[in-house]
CSV table of C-alpha atoms and ligand atoms in Angstrom, one decimal:
chain,number,residue,atom,x,y,z
A,25,UNK,CA,-15.0,11.9,-11.7
A,26,UNK,CA,-16.6,10.0,-8.3
A,27,UNK,CA,-13.7,8.2,-7.0
A,28,UNK,CA,-14.6,5.0,-5.0
A,29,UNK,CA,-13.8,4.5,-1.3
A,30,UNK,CA,-11.1,1.6,-2.5
A,31,UNK,CA,-9.7,4.2,-4.6
A,32,UNK,CA,-9.2,6.4,-2.0
A,33,UNK,CA,-7.8,4.1,0.5
A,34,UNK,CA,-5.5,3.0,-2.1
A,35,UNK,CA,-4.0,6.7,-3.0
A,36,UNK,CA,-3.7,7.4,0.7
A,37,UNK,CA,-2.2,4.1,1.2
A,38,UNK,CA,0.5,4.9,-1.3
A,39,UNK,CA,1.0,8.4,-0.2
A,40,UNK,CA,2.1,7.1,3.8
A,41,UNK,CA,4.3,4.6,1.9
A,42,UNK,CA,6.2,7.2,0.2
A,43,UNK,CA,6.6,9.4,3.0
A,44,UNK,CA,7.0,6.0,5.5
A,45,UNK,CA,10.1,5.3,3.4
A,46,UNK,CA,12.1,8.3,2.7
A,47,UNK,CA,11.8,9.0,6.5
A,48,UNK,CA,13.7,5.8,7.1
A,49,UNK,CA,15.8,6.6,4.2
A,50,UNK,CA,16.5,10.1,5.8
A,51,UNK,CA,17.4,7.9,9.3
A,52,UNK,CA,20.0,5.6,6.9
A,53,UNK,CA,21.6,8.8,5.3
A,54,UNK,CA,22.4,10.3,8.8
A,55,UNK,CA,24.1,6.8,10.1
A,56,UNK,CA,26.0,6.7,6.5
A,57,UNK,CA,24.3,3.4,6.0
A,58,UNK,CA,23.1,5.2,2.4
A,59,UNK,CA,26.6,6.6,0.9
A,60,UNK,CA,25.0,9.7,-0.8
A,61,UNK,CA,22.9,12.7,-0.9
A,62,UNK,CA,19.5,12.3,-2.3
A,63,UNK,CA,16.4,15.0,-2.9
A,64,UNK,CA,13.4,14.0,-0.8
A,65,UNK,CA,9.7,14.4,-2.2
A,66,UNK,CA,8.2,15.3,1.3
A,67,UNK,CA,4.8,17.0,0.4
A,68,UNK,CA,4.7,15.8,-3.0
A,69,UNK,CA,3.4,12.6,-1.9
A,70,UNK,CA,-0.4,13.3,-3.4
A,71,UNK,CA,1.3,14.3,-7.4
A,72,UNK,CA,3.1,10.4,-7.6
A,73,UNK,CA,-0.1,8.3,-6.0
A,74,UNK,CA,-2.6,10.3,-8.1
A,75,UNK,CA,-0.5,9.9,-11.6
A,76,UNK,CA,0.7,6.5,-10.9
A,77,UNK,CA,-2.6,5.1,-9.9
A,78,UNK,CA,-3.9,5.3,-13.6
A,79,UNK,CA,-0.9,3.6,-14.8
A,80,UNK,CA,0.1,0.0,-15.1
A,81,UNK,CA,3.3,-1.6,-15.1
A,82,UNK,CA,3.4,-1.6,-19.2
A,83,UNK,CA,3.1,2.0,-18.7
A,84,UNK,CA,5.9,4.2,-18.1
A,85,UNK,CA,7.4,7.3,-16.3
A,86,UNK,CA,10.5,9.0,-16.7
A,87,UNK,CA,11.7,10.9,-13.3
A,88,UNK,CA,13.8,13.4,-11.7
A,89,UNK,CA,16.4,13.9,-9.1
A,90,UNK,CA,13.5,13.8,-6.3
A,91,UNK,CA,12.3,10.0,-7.3
A,92,UNK,CA,11.8,8.3,-4.6
A,93,UNK,CA,7.9,9.4,-4.9
A,94,UNK,CA,7.6,8.4,-8.2
A,95,UNK,CA,9.4,5.0,-8.0
A,96,UNK,CA,7.2,3.9,-5.0
A,97,UNK,CA,4.3,4.9,-6.6
A,98,UNK,CA,4.8,3.0,-9.7
A,99,UNK,CA,5.4,-0.2,-7.5
A,100,UNK,CA,9.1,-0.7,-7.3
A,101,UNK,CA,10.5,-3.7,-5.1
A,102,UNK,CA,10.8,-1.7,-1.5
A,103,UNK,CA,13.6,-4.2,-0.5
A,104,UNK,CA,15.2,-3.4,-4.0
A,105,UNK,CA,15.0,0.2,-3.4
A,106,UNK,CA,16.1,0.6,-0.6
A,107,UNK,CA,19.2,-1.7,-0.8
A,108,UNK,CA,20.0,0.5,-4.0
A,109,UNK,CA,20.2,3.4,-2.2
A,110,UNK,CA,22.6,1.9,0.3
A,111,UNK,CA,24.8,0.9,-3.0
A,112,UNK,CA,24.2,-3.0,-2.2
A,113,UNK,CA,24.8,-5.7,-4.9
A,114,UNK,CA,21.0,-6.7,-4.2
A,115,UNK,CA,19.7,-3.5,-5.5
A,116,UNK,CA,17.4,-2.7,-8.2
A,117,UNK,CA,20.5,-1.8,-10.2
A,118,UNK,CA,23.0,-3.7,-8.5
A,119,UNK,CA,24.1,-1.0,-6.4
A,120,UNK,CA,25.5,1.2,-9.7
A,121,UNK,CA,22.9,3.8,-10.1
A,122,UNK,CA,22.1,5.3,-6.4
A,123,UNK,CA,19.6,7.4,-5.5
A,124,UNK,CA,20.0,9.3,-8.4
A,125,UNK,CA,19.7,6.8,-11.4
A,126,UNK,CA,17.4,3.8,-10.1
A,127,UNK,CA,15.5,2.5,-12.8
A,128,UNK,CA,13.4,-0.9,-12.6
A,129,UNK,CA,11.9,-1.6,-16.4
A,130,UNK,CA,10.0,-4.5,-14.9
A,131,UNK,CA,7.7,-2.0,-13.8
A,132,UNK,CA,7.9,0.8,-16.0
A,133,UNK,CA,10.2,3.0,-14.0
A,134,UNK,CA,12.5,4.4,-16.9
A,135,UNK,CA,14.3,6.1,-13.7
A,136,UNK,CA,15.4,8.5,-11.6
A,137,UNK,CA,17.6,11.1,-13.1
A,138,UNK,CA,20.2,13.4,-12.3
A,139,UNK,CA,20.3,15.5,-15.3
A,140,UNK,CA,17.9,17.6,-14.7
A,141,UNK,CA,14.8,17.7,-17.5
A,142,UNK,CA,17.1,14.6,-18.7
A,143,UNK,CA,14.3,11.8,-18.7
A,144,UNK,CA,11.7,14.4,-20.8
A,145,UNK,CA,13.0,13.1,-24.6
A,146,UNK,CA,14.0,10.2,-23.2
A,147,UNK,CA,10.4,8.9,-21.8
A,148,UNK,CA,9.1,10.3,-25.2
A,149,UNK,CA,10.8,7.0,-26.8
A,150,UNK,CA,8.4,4.8,-25.2
A,151,UNK,CA,5.4,7.1,-25.7
A,152,UNK,CA,6.3,6.5,-29.4
A,153,UNK,CA,7.0,2.9,-28.9
A,154,UNK,CA,3.2,2.4,-27.7
A,155,UNK,CA,2.0,4.6,-30.6
A,156,UNK,CA,3.5,2.3,-33.3
A,157,UNK,CA,2.8,-0.6,-31.5
A,158,UNK,CA,-0.8,0.9,-31.2
A,159,UNK,CA,-1.0,-1.0,-27.9
A,160,UNK,CA,-2.5,1.9,-25.8
A,161,UNK,CA,0.2,2.3,-23.6
A,162,UNK,CA,1.1,5.8,-22.4
A,163,UNK,CA,4.7,7.4,-21.2
A,164,UNK,CA,4.2,10.1,-18.2
A,165,UNK,CA,7.3,12.3,-17.8
A,166,UNK,CA,7.9,13.9,-14.3
A,167,UNK,CA,10.3,17.2,-14.0
A,168,UNK,CA,10.2,20.4,-11.8
A,169,UNK,CA,9.5,24.1,-12.5
A,170,UNK,CA,13.2,24.7,-12.8
A,171,UNK,CA,13.1,21.9,-15.9
A,172,UNK,CA,10.3,23.2,-17.4
A,173,UNK,CA,13.1,25.9,-19.4
A,174,UNK,CA,15.5,23.3,-20.8
A,175,UNK,CA,15.5,23.3,-24.2
A,176,UNK,CA,15.3,19.0,-24.7
A,177,UNK,CA,12.2,19.7,-22.8
A,178,UNK,CA,10.4,22.4,-24.9
A,179,UNK,CA,11.7,20.2,-28.1
A,180,UNK,CA,10.3,17.1,-27.0
A,181,UNK,CA,6.3,19.1,-25.9
A,182,UNK,CA,7.1,20.4,-29.9
A,183,UNK,CA,8.1,16.5,-31.1
A,184,UNK,CA,4.9,14.7,-28.9
A,185,UNK,CA,2.5,17.8,-30.4
A,186,UNK,CA,3.7,17.2,-33.9
A,187,UNK,CA,3.2,13.2,-33.5
A,188,UNK,CA,0.4,12.7,-31.5
A,189,UNK,CA,2.4,11.3,-28.8
A,190,UNK,CA,0.8,9.3,-26.0
A,191,UNK,CA,2.8,11.3,-23.9
A,192,UNK,CA,1.4,13.1,-20.4
A,193,UNK,CA,4.2,15.9,-19.4
A,194,UNK,CA,3.7,16.5,-15.5
A,195,UNK,CA,5.5,19.5,-13.7
A,196,UNK,CA,5.8,20.1,-10.1
A,197,UNK,CA,5.8,23.2,-9.3
A,198,UNK,CA,7.7,24.2,-6.1
A,199,UNK,CA,8.2,27.8,-6.7
A,200,UNK,CA,6.0,29.4,-9.0
A,201,UNK,CA,7.5,32.9,-8.0
A,202,UNK,CA,10.6,32.2,-9.8
A,203,UNK,CA,9.9,31.3,-13.1
A,204,UNK,CA,12.1,32.6,-16.0
A,205,UNK,CA,9.5,33.2,-18.4
A,206,UNK,CA,8.4,35.6,-20.9
A,207,UNK,CA,6.0,38.0,-19.3
A,208,UNK,CA,7.1,37.9,-15.7
A,209,UNK,CA,9.0,40.6,-15.6
A,210,UNK,CA,7.4,42.9,-18.8
A,211,UNK,CA,4.1,43.8,-19.4
A,212,UNK,CA,2.9,43.0,-22.5
A,213,UNK,CA,-0.1,40.9,-21.5
A,214,UNK,CA,-0.9,39.4,-24.8
A,215,UNK,CA,2.6,37.7,-24.8
A,216,UNK,CA,1.8,36.8,-21.2
A,217,UNK,CA,3.1,33.1,-20.1
A,218,UNK,CA,2.9,33.2,-16.3
A,219,UNK,CA,2.4,29.6,-15.6
A,220,UNK,CA,4.2,26.4,-17.2
A,221,UNK,CA,1.0,25.3,-18.5
A,222,UNK,CA,0.5,28.5,-20.3
A,223,UNK,CA,3.2,27.1,-22.8
A,224,UNK,CA,0.8,24.0,-23.9
A,225,UNK,CA,-1.4,26.7,-26.0
A,226,UNK,CA,1.7,27.4,-28.1
A,227,UNK,CA,2.1,23.5,-29.0
A,228,UNK,CA,-1.9,23.5,-29.7
A,229,UNK,CA,-2.1,21.0,-26.7
A,230,UNK,CA,-4.4,20.5,-23.8
A,231,UNK,CA,-2.6,22.0,-20.2
A,232,UNK,CA,-3.7,23.5,-17.1
A,233,UNK,CA,-2.5,24.3,-13.7
A,234,UNK,CA,-4.1,22.4,-10.6
A,235,UNK,CA,-3.3,21.9,-6.8
A,236,UNK,CA,-0.9,19.6,-6.2
A,237,UNK,CA,-1.4,18.8,-2.4
A,238,UNK,CA,-4.9,17.6,-3.3
A,239,UNK,CA,-4.5,14.4,-4.7
A,240,UNK,CA,-8.2,13.8,-6.1
A,241,UNK,CA,-7.4,16.2,-7.7
A,242,UNK,CA,-4.4,15.3,-9.4
A,243,UNK,CA,-6.3,11.7,-9.7
A,244,UNK,CA,-9.0,13.4,-12.0
A,245,UNK,CA,-7.0,15.8,-13.9
A,246,UNK,CA,-4.2,12.8,-14.6
A,247,UNK,CA,-7.6,10.4,-15.4
A,248,UNK,CA,-8.5,12.9,-18.1
A,249,UNK,CA,-4.8,13.5,-19.5
A,250,UNK,CA,-4.6,9.6,-19.9
A,251,UNK,CA,-7.8,8.7,-21.2
A,252,UNK,CA,-6.9,11.5,-23.8
A,253,UNK,CA,-3.6,9.4,-24.2
A,254,UNK,CA,-4.6,6.1,-24.6
A,255,UNK,CA,-7.8,7.0,-27.1
A,256,UNK,CA,-4.4,8.3,-29.6
A,257,UNK,CA,-5.3,12.4,-28.8
A,258,UNK,CA,-2.1,13.0,-28.1
A,259,UNK,CA,0.1,14.9,-25.2
A,260,UNK,CA,-1.4,16.9,-22.6
A,261,UNK,CA,0.9,19.3,-20.2
A,262,UNK,CA,-0.6,19.2,-16.5
A,263,UNK,CA,1.3,21.8,-14.1
A,264,UNK,CA,0.8,20.6,-9.9
A,265,UNK,CA,1.9,23.4,-7.3
A,266,UNK,CA,3.3,21.7,-4.8
A,267,UNK,CA,5.1,22.5,-1.5
A,268,UNK,CA,8.4,21.0,-0.4
A,269,UNK,CA,8.0,20.5,3.2
A,270,UNK,CA,11.6,21.0,3.9
A,271,UNK,CA,13.4,20.5,7.2
A,272,UNK,CA,13.8,17.7,9.7
A,273,UNK,CA,11.2,15.2,9.3
A,274,UNK,CA,13.4,12.3,10.3
A,275,UNK,CA,11.3,9.1,12.0
A,276,UNK,CA,8.5,10.9,11.9
A,277,UNK,CA,5.4,10.7,9.7
A,278,UNK,CA,3.3,13.9,11.0
A,279,UNK,CA,4.8,17.1,10.2
A,280,UNK,CA,4.8,20.0,12.4
A,281,UNK,CA,1.8,22.1,12.9
A,282,UNK,CA,2.7,25.0,10.4
A,283,UNK,CA,3.3,22.6,7.7
A,284,UNK,CA,-0.2,20.7,8.2
A,285,UNK,CA,-1.8,22.8,5.8
A,286,UNK,CA,0.5,21.9,3.1
A,287,UNK,CA,0.8,18.2,3.7
A,288,UNK,CA,-1.0,16.2,1.2
A,289,UNK,CA,-1.3,13.2,3.4
A,290,UNK,CA,-2.4,15.4,6.5
A,291,UNK,CA,-5.1,17.0,4.3
A,292,UNK,CA,-6.7,13.8,2.9
A,293,UNK,CA,-6.5,12.3,6.1
A,294,UNK,CA,-8.8,14.8,7.5
A,295,UNK,CA,-10.7,14.4,4.2
A,296,UNK,CA,-11.4,10.7,4.1
A,297,UNK,CA,-11.9,10.7,8.0
A,298,UNK,CA,-15.1,13.2,7.7
A,299,UNK,CA,-15.9,11.4,5.2
A,300,UNK,CA,-16.3,7.9,7.5
A,301,UNK,CA,-14.2,5.7,4.9
A,302,UNK,CA,-11.0,5.8,7.4
A,303,UNK,CA,-11.2,4.7,10.7
A,304,UNK,CA,-8.8,5.6,13.5
A,305,UNK,CA,-8.3,1.4,13.6
A,306,UNK,CA,-7.9,1.6,9.7
A,307,UNK,CA,-5.1,4.4,9.7
A,308,UNK,CA,-3.4,2.6,12.3
A,309,UNK,CA,-3.5,-0.5,10.2
A,310,UNK,CA,-2.3,1.0,7.4
A,311,UNK,CA,0.6,3.0,9.0
A,312,UNK,CA,1.5,-0.4,10.8
A,313,UNK,CA,1.7,-2.5,7.6
A,314,UNK,CA,4.0,0.0,5.6
A,315,UNK,CA,6.0,1.0,8.4
A,316,UNK,CA,6.7,-3.1,9.0
A,317,UNK,CA,7.2,-3.4,5.3
A,318,UNK,CA,9.5,-0.5,4.8
A,319,UNK,CA,11.9,-2.1,8.2
A,320,UNK,CA,11.7,-5.0,6.5
A,321,UNK,CA,13.0,-3.1,3.3
A,322,UNK,CA,15.8,-1.4,5.3
A,323,UNK,CA,17.0,-5.1,7.4
A,324,UNK,CA,17.5,-6.4,4.2
A,325,UNK,CA,19.6,-3.3,3.0
A,326,UNK,CA,21.5,-3.3,5.9
A,327,UNK,CA,22.1,-7.6,5.9
A,328,UNK,CA,23.2,-7.2,2.1
A,329,UNK,CA,26.8,-6.9,1.0
A,330,UNK,CA,28.5,-4.6,-1.3
A,331,UNK,CA,29.1,-5.0,-4.6
A,332,UNK,CA,32.9,-7.1,-5.1
A,333,UNK,CA,35.3,-3.9,-7.5
A,334,UNK,CA,35.3,-6.0,-10.7
A,335,UNK,CA,31.6,-5.3,-10.6
A,336,UNK,CA,32.2,-1.9,-12.0
A,337,UNK,CA,32.9,-3.0,-14.8
A,338,UNK,CA,30.0,-5.8,-16.0
A,339,UNK,CA,26.7,-4.3,-17.3
A,340,UNK,CA,28.8,-1.1,-18.3
A,341,UNK,CA,30.0,-1.4,-21.6
A,342,UNK,CA,29.8,-4.2,-24.1
A,343,UNK,CA,32.6,-6.1,-24.6
A,344,UNK,CA,33.9,-5.3,-21.4
A,345,UNK,CA,36.9,-6.9,-19.5
B,25,TPP,C1,21.2,20.1,-16.5
B,25,TPP,C2,21.3,20.4,-14.9
B,25,TPP,N1,21.5,21.7,-14.8
B,25,TPP,C3,21.7,21.8,-13.5
B,25,TPP,C4,21.6,20.9,-12.3
B,25,TPP,C5,21.7,21.3,-11.0
B,25,TPP,N2,20.4,21.3,-10.4
B,25,TPP,C6,20.3,20.4,-9.6
B,25,TPP,S1,18.6,20.1,-9.0
B,25,TPP,C7,18.3,21.8,-9.6
B,25,TPP,C8,17.0,22.6,-9.2
B,25,TPP,C9,16.1,21.7,-10.4
B,25,TPP,O1,14.4,22.4,-10.2
B,25,TPP,P1,13.3,21.8,-10.6
B,25,TPP,O2,13.2,21.3,-11.3
B,25,TPP,O3,12.1,23.0,-10.6
B,25,TPP,O4,13.0,20.5,-9.2
B,25,TPP,P2,12.9,21.1,-7.9
B,25,TPP,O5,14.1,20.1,-7.2
B,25,TPP,O6,12.2,22.1,-7.5
B,25,TPP,O7,12.1,19.5,-7.6
B,25,TPP,C10,19.4,22.2,-10.3
B,25,TPP,C11,19.4,23.5,-10.8
B,25,TPP,C12,21.5,19.7,-12.7
B,25,TPP,N3,21.3,18.6,-11.9
B,25,TPP,N4,21.4,19.5,-13.9
């Protein structure tokens, strides 16, 4: 699929926004302003950007314990997001969700989920709603390879296939060598299941594995799967190999030389620079703009107030005190 220049810049900008936001959040954790640990998405930005570029606010995503990238790409308000991380009453969920359960239905972000694989069956409910309403909407479920053997995910794959749900399964595989699947350790080629996406054939749905560090490859693969789902053809299982860039990335957007080969932002920057789409001036403009938006979000969060203790009882149970 030919991808236009505007879309390429949009994908690049989304990835820069995620990296910039997470780097700022790392500093806030270090400074004790975010009173919780958070799973970071550094190195996986191409997947969230490439997936969410195909979705509108009326399409939903279900996310993981590394949700910030997904939530930002889906359009969550940066101020509300940062304030939520800091546990403030101005946060998207009034400071009650924290990093692992942030959600924002207004943009179709069903939310982070601290339960590995937990959001997958839930987001299938949105897919069923789209099907019943016949509104052409889709739902996307993000999960990791560690989650992929959870019973709830296998049941959801089965149900989505049986009911032909408009649901795209997006598995971000960060460690292909530690799959606990049949065929990995025994020599039965006819039973061999080596990739998460190999499971798709058992459910009779399309499935394939792609490079998750190549944002254009992600964009193209998801474009086909989303179109397939919107047209009523049912679910697809997409697996993206990713590399989680570990280490101390505090406050810097660039990764170390030895990490660059895996860095989706660096790779894409080189590519669109070679294509003459990204100039040094445009790159600086994008980075400055994202940095100031993230800084505004951090200032907003730091100026906010923590919820009063009584708030703990509100919005939790119907009929509470
Ligand atoms: C049901 C459940 N089991 C175990 C955990 C503890 N846990 C947190 S992260 C994690 C690993 C998840 O691996 P994967 O799904 O591949 O995601 P990744 O961390 O690689 O992005 C585990 C086991 C959990 N949160 N929920």
